Coordinates of C-alpha atoms and ligand atoms in Angstrom, one line a residue:
M1 CA 8.4 -17.1 -26.2
D2 CA 7.3 -20.7 -25.4
T3 CA 3.6 -21.4 -25.8
P4 CA 2.2 -20.7 -22.3
R5 CA 0.4 -23.6 -20.6
G6 CA -1.2 -24.0 -17.2
L7 CA -1.7 -21.2 -14.7
Q8 CA 0.0 -17.9 -14.9
F9 CA 1.5 -17.1 -11.5
F10 CA 0.9 -13.4 -11.0
M11 CA 3.4 -12.3 -8.4
H12 CA 3.2 -8.5 -8.9
P13 CA 3.2 -6.1 -6.0
G14 CA 0.0 -4.7 -7.3
P15 CA -2.3 -5.2 -9.0
T16 CA -2.6 -8.6 -7.3
N17 CA -4.6 -11.8 -7.8
I18 CA -8.3 -11.2 -7.8
P19 CA -10.1 -14.1 -6.0
E20 CA -12.8 -16.0 -7.9
R21 CA -15.4 -14.9 -5.4
V22 CA -14.6 -11.2 -6.0
R23 CA -14.7 -11.7 -9.8
Q24 CA -18.0 -13.4 -9.6
A25 CA -19.4 -10.7 -7.4
M26 CA -18.3 -8.1 -9.9
A27 CA -19.7 -9.9 -12.9
R28 CA -23.1 -8.3 -12.4
P29 CA -25.0 -5.5 -14.1
A30 CA -24.7 -1.9 -12.9
V31 CA -27.6 -0.5 -10.9
D32 CA -29.0 2.9 -10.4
F33 CA -26.6 4.4 -8.0
T34 CA -29.2 6.6 -6.3
A35 CA -31.4 3.6 -5.5
P36 CA -31.6 2.3 -2.0
Y37 CA -29.9 -0.9 -2.9
F38 CA -26.7 0.8 -3.9
C39 CA -26.8 3.4 -1.1
E40 CA -27.1 0.6 1.4
L41 CA -24.2 -1.3 -0.2
R42 CA -22.1 1.9 -0.2
D43 CA -22.9 2.6 3.5
R44 CA -22.1 -1.0 4.5
C45 CA -18.8 -0.9 2.7
L46 CA -17.7 2.5 4.0
E47 CA -18.6 1.4 7.6
R48 CA -16.8 -2.0 7.3
M49 CA -13.7 -0.3 5.8
K50 CA -13.2 1.4 9.1
G51 CA -12.5 -2.1 10.6
V52 CA -9.6 -2.6 8.2
L53 CA -8.3 0.9 8.9
K54 CA -8.8 0.4 12.7
T55 CA -10.6 3.6 13.1
K56 CA -13.7 4.7 14.9
K57 CA -12.9 8.4 14.6
G58 CA -12.2 8.6 10.9
F59 CA -14.5 8.3 7.9
V60 CA -13.8 7.0 4.4
I61 CA -14.2 8.8 1.1
V62 CA -14.0 6.7 -2.0
Y63 CA -13.1 7.7 -5.6
A64 CA -13.4 6.1 -9.0
A65 CA -9.7 6.6 -9.5
S66 CA -6.3 4.8 -9.0
G67 CA -4.2 5.6 -6.0
N68 CA -2.8 8.7 -7.7
G69 CA -6.3 10.1 -7.5
A70 CA -6.3 9.7 -3.7
W71 CA -3.0 11.5 -3.6
D72 CA -4.5 14.4 -5.6
A73 CA -7.5 14.4 -3.2
S74 CA -5.2 14.6 -0.2
I75 CA -3.4 17.6 -1.5
A76 CA -6.3 19.4 -3.2
N77 CA -8.6 19.3 -0.2
V78 CA -6.3 20.0 2.7
F79 CA -3.8 22.7 1.6
S80 CA -3.5 26.2 0.0
P81 CA -0.9 27.2 -2.5
G82 CA 2.5 27.9 -0.8
D83 CA 1.8 25.6 2.2
K84 CA 4.8 23.6 3.2
V85 CA 4.8 19.8 3.7
L86 CA 7.5 17.5 5.1
V87 CA 8.3 14.4 3.1
P88 CA 10.7 11.7 4.4
T89 CA 12.0 10.2 1.2
T90 CA 11.6 6.4 0.7
G91 CA 11.9 6.1 -3.1
F92 CA 9.7 6.2 -6.2
F93 CA 6.3 6.6 -4.4
T94 CA 7.2 9.4 -2.0
D95 CA 8.9 11.2 -5.0
R96 CA 5.5 11.0 -6.8
W97 CA 3.4 12.1 -3.9
A98 CA 5.8 15.0 -3.4
N99 CA 5.4 15.9 -7.1
T100 CA 1.6 15.9 -6.7
A101 CA 2.1 18.4 -3.9
R102 CA 4.3 20.6 -6.0
A103 CA 1.8 20.5 -8.9
Y104 CA -0.7 22.2 -6.5
G105 CA 1.8 24.9 -5.6
L106 CA 3.0 23.5 -2.3
Q107 CA 6.5 23.7 -1.0
V108 CA 8.0 20.3 -0.3
E109 CA 10.8 19.9 2.3
L110 CA 12.5 16.6 2.0
V111 CA 14.0 14.5 4.8
E112 CA 16.5 12.3 3.0
T113 CA 16.4 8.6 4.2
P114 CA 19.6 6.7 3.5
E115 CA 19.3 4.1 0.8
R116 CA 18.1 0.7 1.9
R117 CA 17.2 2.0 5.4
A118 CA 13.9 2.8 7.0
I119 CA 12.8 6.4 7.8
D120 CA 14.5 7.7 11.0
P121 CA 11.7 9.2 13.1
E122 CA 14.3 11.3 14.9
A123 CA 15.2 13.0 11.7
I124 CA 11.6 14.0 11.3
A125 CA 11.5 15.2 14.9
R126 CA 14.6 17.4 14.2
H127 CA 13.0 19.0 11.2
L128 CA 9.8 19.7 13.1
A129 CA 11.6 21.0 16.1
A130 CA 13.5 23.5 13.9
D131 CA 10.2 24.7 12.4
R132 CA 9.5 27.1 15.3
K133 CA 6.8 29.1 13.3
H134 CA 4.9 25.9 12.4
D135 CA 5.1 26.6 8.7
I136 CA 5.0 22.8 8.0
K137 CA 1.4 21.9 7.6
A138 CA 1.7 18.1 7.3
V139 CA 4.1 15.2 7.3
L140 CA 3.6 12.8 4.3
V141 CA 4.7 9.2 4.8
V142 CA 4.4 6.0 2.7
Q143 CA 4.0 3.1 5.1
N144 CA 5.1 0.5 2.5
E145 CA 7.4 1.8 -0.2
T146 CA 6.4 -0.5 -3.0
A147 CA 9.5 0.3 -5.1
T148 CA 11.9 -1.0 -2.5
G149 CA 9.8 -3.5 -0.4
M150 CA 10.4 -1.5 2.8
R151 CA 8.0 -0.8 5.6
H152 CA 8.4 2.4 7.5
P153 CA 7.7 3.0 11.1
V154 CA 4.3 4.8 11.2
A155 CA 3.7 4.5 15.0
E156 CA 7.2 5.7 15.8
I157 CA 6.9 8.7 13.5
R158 CA 3.7 9.7 15.3
R159 CA 5.6 9.5 18.6
A160 CA 8.4 11.7 17.1
I161 CA 5.8 14.3 15.9
D162 CA 4.2 14.3 19.4
K163 CA 7.6 14.8 21.1
T164 CA 8.0 18.1 19.3
N165 CA 4.4 19.3 20.0
H166 CA 4.2 20.3 16.4
P167 CA 0.7 20.7 15.0
A168 CA 1.4 19.2 11.5
L169 CA -1.2 16.8 10.2
Y170 CA 0.1 13.3 9.7
M171 CA -0.8 11.7 6.4
V172 CA 0.0 8.0 5.5
D173 CA -0.1 6.2 2.2
T174 CA -1.1 2.6 3.0
I175 CA -1.7 1.5 -0.6
S176 CA 0.6 -1.5 -0.5
S177 CA 0.3 -2.3 3.3
L178 CA -3.4 -2.1 4.1
A179 CA -4.9 -5.6 4.7
S180 CA -1.4 -7.0 4.4
Y181 CA 0.1 -5.9 7.6
D182 CA -0.8 -3.8 10.6
F183 CA -2.1 -0.3 10.3
R184 CA -4.0 1.6 13.1
M185 CA -5.4 4.9 12.1
D186 CA -6.7 6.0 15.5
E187 CA -4.0 4.5 17.7
W188 CA -1.2 5.8 15.6
G189 CA -2.8 9.3 15.3
V190 CA -3.0 9.3 11.5
D191 CA -5.1 12.3 10.2
L192 CA -5.4 11.2 6.6
V193 CA -4.9 7.7 5.1
I194 CA -4.5 6.9 1.4
G195 CA -5.6 3.5 0.2
G196 CA -6.3 1.7 -3.0
S197 CA -8.3 -1.3 -4.2
Q198 CA -5.7 -3.3 -6.2
K199 CA -3.3 -4.7 -3.5
G200 CA -4.3 -6.2 -0.1
L201 CA -7.9 -5.6 -0.8
M202 CA -7.7 -8.0 -3.8
L203 CA -9.8 -5.9 -6.2
P204 CA -9.1 -4.6 -9.6
P205 CA -7.4 -1.2 -9.9
G206 CA -9.7 1.8 -10.2
M207 CA -11.0 2.4 -6.7
S208 CA -9.1 4.5 -4.2
F209 CA -9.9 6.3 -1.0
T210 CA -8.9 8.6 1.7
A211 CA -9.9 8.2 5.3
I212 CA -9.9 11.4 7.3
N213 CA -10.5 12.5 10.9
D214 CA -12.2 15.7 12.1
R215 CA -8.9 17.7 12.1
T216 CA -8.4 17.0 8.4
W217 CA -12.0 17.7 7.6
Q218 CA -11.6 21.1 9.4
A219 CA -8.5 21.8 7.4
A220 CA -10.5 21.2 4.2
Q221 CA -13.0 23.9 5.1
V222 CA -10.3 26.6 5.0
A223 CA -8.0 25.2 2.3
K224 CA -7.7 27.3 -0.8
N225 CA -6.4 24.9 -3.4
P226 CA -8.6 24.6 -6.5
R227 CA -10.6 21.4 -6.5
K228 CA -13.5 20.0 -8.3
Y229 CA -13.5 16.2 -8.9
W230 CA -11.8 15.7 -5.6
D231 CA -13.8 18.2 -3.6
W232 CA -14.9 16.5 -0.3
R233 CA -17.4 19.2 0.6
P234 CA -20.3 18.2 -1.7
M235 CA -19.6 14.5 -1.1
I236 CA -19.9 14.5 2.7
D237 CA -22.9 14.8 4.9
N238 CA -22.4 14.6 8.6
R239 CA -19.1 12.6 8.3
R240 CA -20.6 10.2 5.8
Q241 CA -20.0 10.0 2.0
V242 CA -23.3 10.4 0.3
H243 CA -22.2 11.5 -3.1
F244 CA -19.5 11.0 -5.6
C245 CA -18.2 13.4 -8.2
G246 CA -19.9 11.6 -11.1
T247 CA -20.8 8.0 -11.3
P248 CA -19.4 5.8 -8.5
P249 CA -17.4 2.7 -9.1
I250 CA -20.5 0.5 -8.7
T251 CA -18.9 -2.9 -9.6
H252 CA -16.0 -2.2 -7.3
F253 CA -18.4 -1.9 -4.4
Y254 CA -19.8 -5.3 -5.3
G255 CA -16.3 -6.7 -5.2
L256 CA -15.3 -4.7 -2.0
E257 CA -18.2 -6.2 -0.1
V258 CA -16.9 -9.7 -0.9
S259 CA -13.3 -8.9 -0.3
L260 CA -14.3 -7.5 3.2
D261 CA -16.2 -10.8 3.8
M262 CA -13.1 -12.7 2.9
I263 CA -10.9 -10.7 5.2
E264 CA -13.4 -10.9 8.1
E265 CA -13.9 -14.6 7.6
E266 CA -10.1 -15.2 7.7
G267 CA -9.7 -12.6 10.5
L268 CA -7.6 -9.5 9.8
E269 CA -4.8 -10.6 12.2
N270 CA -4.7 -14.0 10.5
V271 CA -4.4 -12.2 7.1
F272 CA -1.4 -10.4 8.6
A273 CA 0.0 -13.7 9.9
R274 CA -0.3 -15.3 6.5
H275 CA 1.4 -12.4 4.8
R276 CA 4.2 -12.6 7.4
R277 CA 4.6 -16.3 6.9
L278 CA 4.9 -16.0 3.1
A279 CA 7.2 -13.0 3.4
D280 CA 9.4 -14.9 5.8
A281 CA 9.6 -17.8 3.4
T282 CA 10.5 -15.5 0.5
R283 CA 13.2 -13.8 2.5
A284 CA 14.6 -17.1 3.6
C285 CA 14.8 -18.1 -0.1
V286 CA 16.5 -14.9 -1.2
R287 CA 19.0 -15.1 1.7
A288 CA 19.9 -18.7 0.5
W289 CA 20.4 -17.5 -3.1
G290 CA 22.6 -14.7 -1.8
K291 CA 25.2 -16.9 0.0
G292 CA 28.6 -16.1 -1.5
G293 CA 27.6 -12.9 -3.4
G294 CA 24.3 -13.6 -5.0
P295 CA 21.0 -11.6 -5.0
E296 CA 20.1 -9.6 -1.9
I297 CA 17.0 -8.4 -0.1
W298 CA 16.9 -4.7 -0.8
S299 CA 16.2 -3.8 2.8
L300 CA 19.4 -3.9 4.9
D301 CA 17.3 -3.8 8.0
P302 CA 15.5 -7.2 8.5
E303 CA 12.8 -5.4 10.6
A304 CA 12.0 -3.0 7.8
A305 CA 11.6 -5.7 5.1
S306 CA 8.0 -5.6 3.9
D307 CA 5.5 -8.4 4.4
S308 CA 3.7 -7.5 1.2
L309 CA 6.6 -7.7 -1.3
T310 CA 10.3 -8.4 -1.5
A311 CA 12.6 -6.3 -3.7
V312 CA 15.5 -8.4 -4.8
L313 CA 18.8 -6.7 -5.8
V314 CA 20.8 -8.6 -8.4
P315 CA 24.6 -8.5 -8.2
Q316 CA 26.3 -5.6 -10.1
G317 CA 26.8 -6.2 -13.8
H318 CA 23.6 -8.4 -14.0
D319 CA 20.2 -7.4 -15.3
A320 CA 17.1 -7.9 -13.1
D321 CA 14.9 -7.4 -16.2
R322 CA 16.5 -10.4 -17.9
V323 CA 15.5 -12.6 -14.9
R324 CA 12.0 -11.2 -15.1
A325 CA 11.8 -11.8 -18.8
I326 CA 12.8 -15.4 -18.4
A327 CA 10.5 -16.0 -15.5
N328 CA 7.6 -14.5 -17.4
D329 CA 8.2 -15.8 -20.9
K330 CA 9.4 -19.3 -20.1
Y331 CA 7.8 -20.1 -16.7
S332 CA 4.6 -17.9 -16.7
V333 CA 5.7 -16.2 -13.4
A334 CA 5.0 -12.4 -13.6
L335 CA 7.3 -10.3 -11.4
G336 CA 7.4 -6.6 -10.7
R337 CA 10.1 -4.5 -12.3
G338 CA 12.5 -2.1 -10.7
L339 CA 11.0 1.4 -10.7
G340 CA 12.8 4.6 -11.5
A341 CA 16.5 4.4 -10.5
L342 CA 16.1 0.8 -9.5
Q343 CA 15.2 -0.4 -13.0
G344 CA 17.3 -3.3 -14.0
R345 CA 18.8 -3.5 -10.5
V346 CA 15.9 -5.1 -8.7
F347 CA 13.0 -7.4 -9.4
R348 CA 10.1 -7.4 -7.1
I349 CA 8.2 -10.5 -5.8
G350 CA 4.7 -9.5 -4.7
H351 CA 3.4 -11.7 -1.9
M352 CA 0.3 -9.9 -1.0
G353 CA -3.4 -10.5 -1.3
D354 CA -4.9 -13.8 -2.4
L355 CA -1.9 -16.0 -2.2
N356 CA -0.9 -19.4 -0.7
E357 CA 2.2 -21.5 -0.1
P358 CA 2.2 -23.5 -3.4
M359 CA 1.8 -20.4 -5.5
L360 CA 4.7 -18.8 -3.7
L361 CA 6.9 -22.0 -3.8
G362 CA 6.2 -22.6 -7.5
S363 CA 7.1 -19.0 -8.3
L364 CA 10.3 -19.1 -6.2
A365 CA 11.4 -22.3 -8.0
A366 CA 10.8 -20.6 -11.4
I367 CA 12.8 -17.6 -10.3
E368 CA 15.6 -19.9 -9.2
L369 CA 15.6 -21.4 -12.7
A370 CA 15.5 -18.0 -14.3
L371 CA 18.5 -16.8 -12.2
A372 CA 20.5 -19.7 -13.5
E373 CA 19.4 -19.1 -17.1
A374 CA 20.2 -15.4 -16.9
G375 CA 23.6 -16.2 -15.6
V376 CA 23.1 -14.4 -12.3
P377 CA 25.4 -15.9 -9.6
H378 CA 23.4 -17.4 -6.8
A379 CA 23.6 -20.4 -4.4
R380 CA 21.1 -23.2 -5.0
G381 CA 18.6 -24.2 -2.3
G382 CA 16.4 -21.1 -2.1
V383 CA 13.2 -23.1 -2.4
D384 CA 14.4 -25.6 0.3
A385 CA 15.1 -22.6 2.6
A386 CA 11.6 -21.3 1.9
M387 CA 10.1 -24.7 2.7
D388 CA 12.1 -24.9 5.9
S389 CA 10.7 -21.5 6.8
L390 CA 7.2 -22.7 6.1
R391 CA 7.7 -25.8 8.2
A392 CA 8.3 -23.6 11.3
P393 CA 5.3 -23.9 13.6
V394 CA 2.4 -21.6 12.9
G395 CA 1.4 -19.4 15.8
K396 CA -2.0 -19.7 17.4
R397 CA -4.7 -18.6 15.0
V398 CA -6.7 -15.6 16.1
A399 CA -10.5 -16.0 16.0
A400 CA -11.9 -14.6 12.9
V401 CA -14.0 -11.4 13.2
A402 CA -17.0 -12.7 11.2
Ligands
PLP501 N1 1.4 4.6 -3.4 C1 1.9 3.4 -3.4 C2 2.6 3.0 -2.1 C3 1.8 2.6 -4.5 O1 2.4 1.3 -4.4 C4 1.1 3.0 -5.6 C5 1.0 2.1 -6.8 O2 1.6 1.1 -6.9 C6 0.6 4.3 -5.6 C7 0.7 5.1 -4.5 C8 -0.1 4.8 -6.8 O3 -1.3 4.1 -7.1 P1 -1.9 3.9 -8.5 O4 -0.8 3.3 -9.4 O5 -3.1 3.0 -8.3 O6 -2.2 5.3 -9.1

């Protein structure tokens, strides 16, 4: 490995770059978490998170845990052993959430989604329509499948559920989409949201949350699953989190307040527009590399390609991990690896969170060099294509919230 010099370009699809302002805010001593100072900070953050989730009806429950913890909380609190949930498969992360459900004794009915395609809402409608006895208690969807870089149609799935008049709860994992592209808890009728700190929210890993509405809260009162750490009941008073099971993630709250400031200063819709712009440039680059049989964007449907990361499929017989190793060791550009069945077949370029054009262009240039050095066939000119994409006029900026 060459001696690393200069900046490391961290292009992972989570955790993501932590802005200096957030790091500074977190570099402070812990305080008594029962003191008014912390309680007020907690209340402010929980309230402001609702803006990012676009909810007035829901409330947020935070855990000192990674995203897996929020999955556990969603299953432990809402269901009883033997309950059935419907999971449209999208890859690595739905497999894992489904396994969490199985670990609590739930029955998981899968709706298979064809590889490299978005979930078909009609397929969900068919399953629900066939469930005449309403045995299915919830539909579990990952909005942004981080393993494949695909976005799934949350609003359309709500409409499909409504069409069948099925009472199933609708639960959506937004871990790698929240604060990167649009999500609307109330408008899209989402009953439970899963979120995490380490992606669009630009914080370190270790804080996750669920946001729930009154239907989900009611379901938690009758659910029989065993729960202790995740139990909402002692944490919530009048739709407000007032306790944590154990010590809260105090320093994450310092950071969260600043990350919410940053999002509000930029304006949430502008944050989305920036993500779209960087994602478009990345996709233009990969499409240029792919001319004549080179790497491809994993999503076959352009509309379903994620704005928070791009999964790049290398041609058969080539090793995506070799590209990653060269990019990392020689050019200090850290990329995400292929997960599960996609290991060695894809590398993932994270373009979410605290990122700008030069960071992206520098990284794409380094990846282009790494493709050549790894002997992966590709057309040159990817970075030019990304620059052309960035030259396209920027839409009118939306006024910031702050
Ligand atoms: N859900 C999605 C969509 C994810 O991308 C991740 C992690 O990357 C998780 C859940 C699990 O979160 P964690 O790794 O923080 O436990």
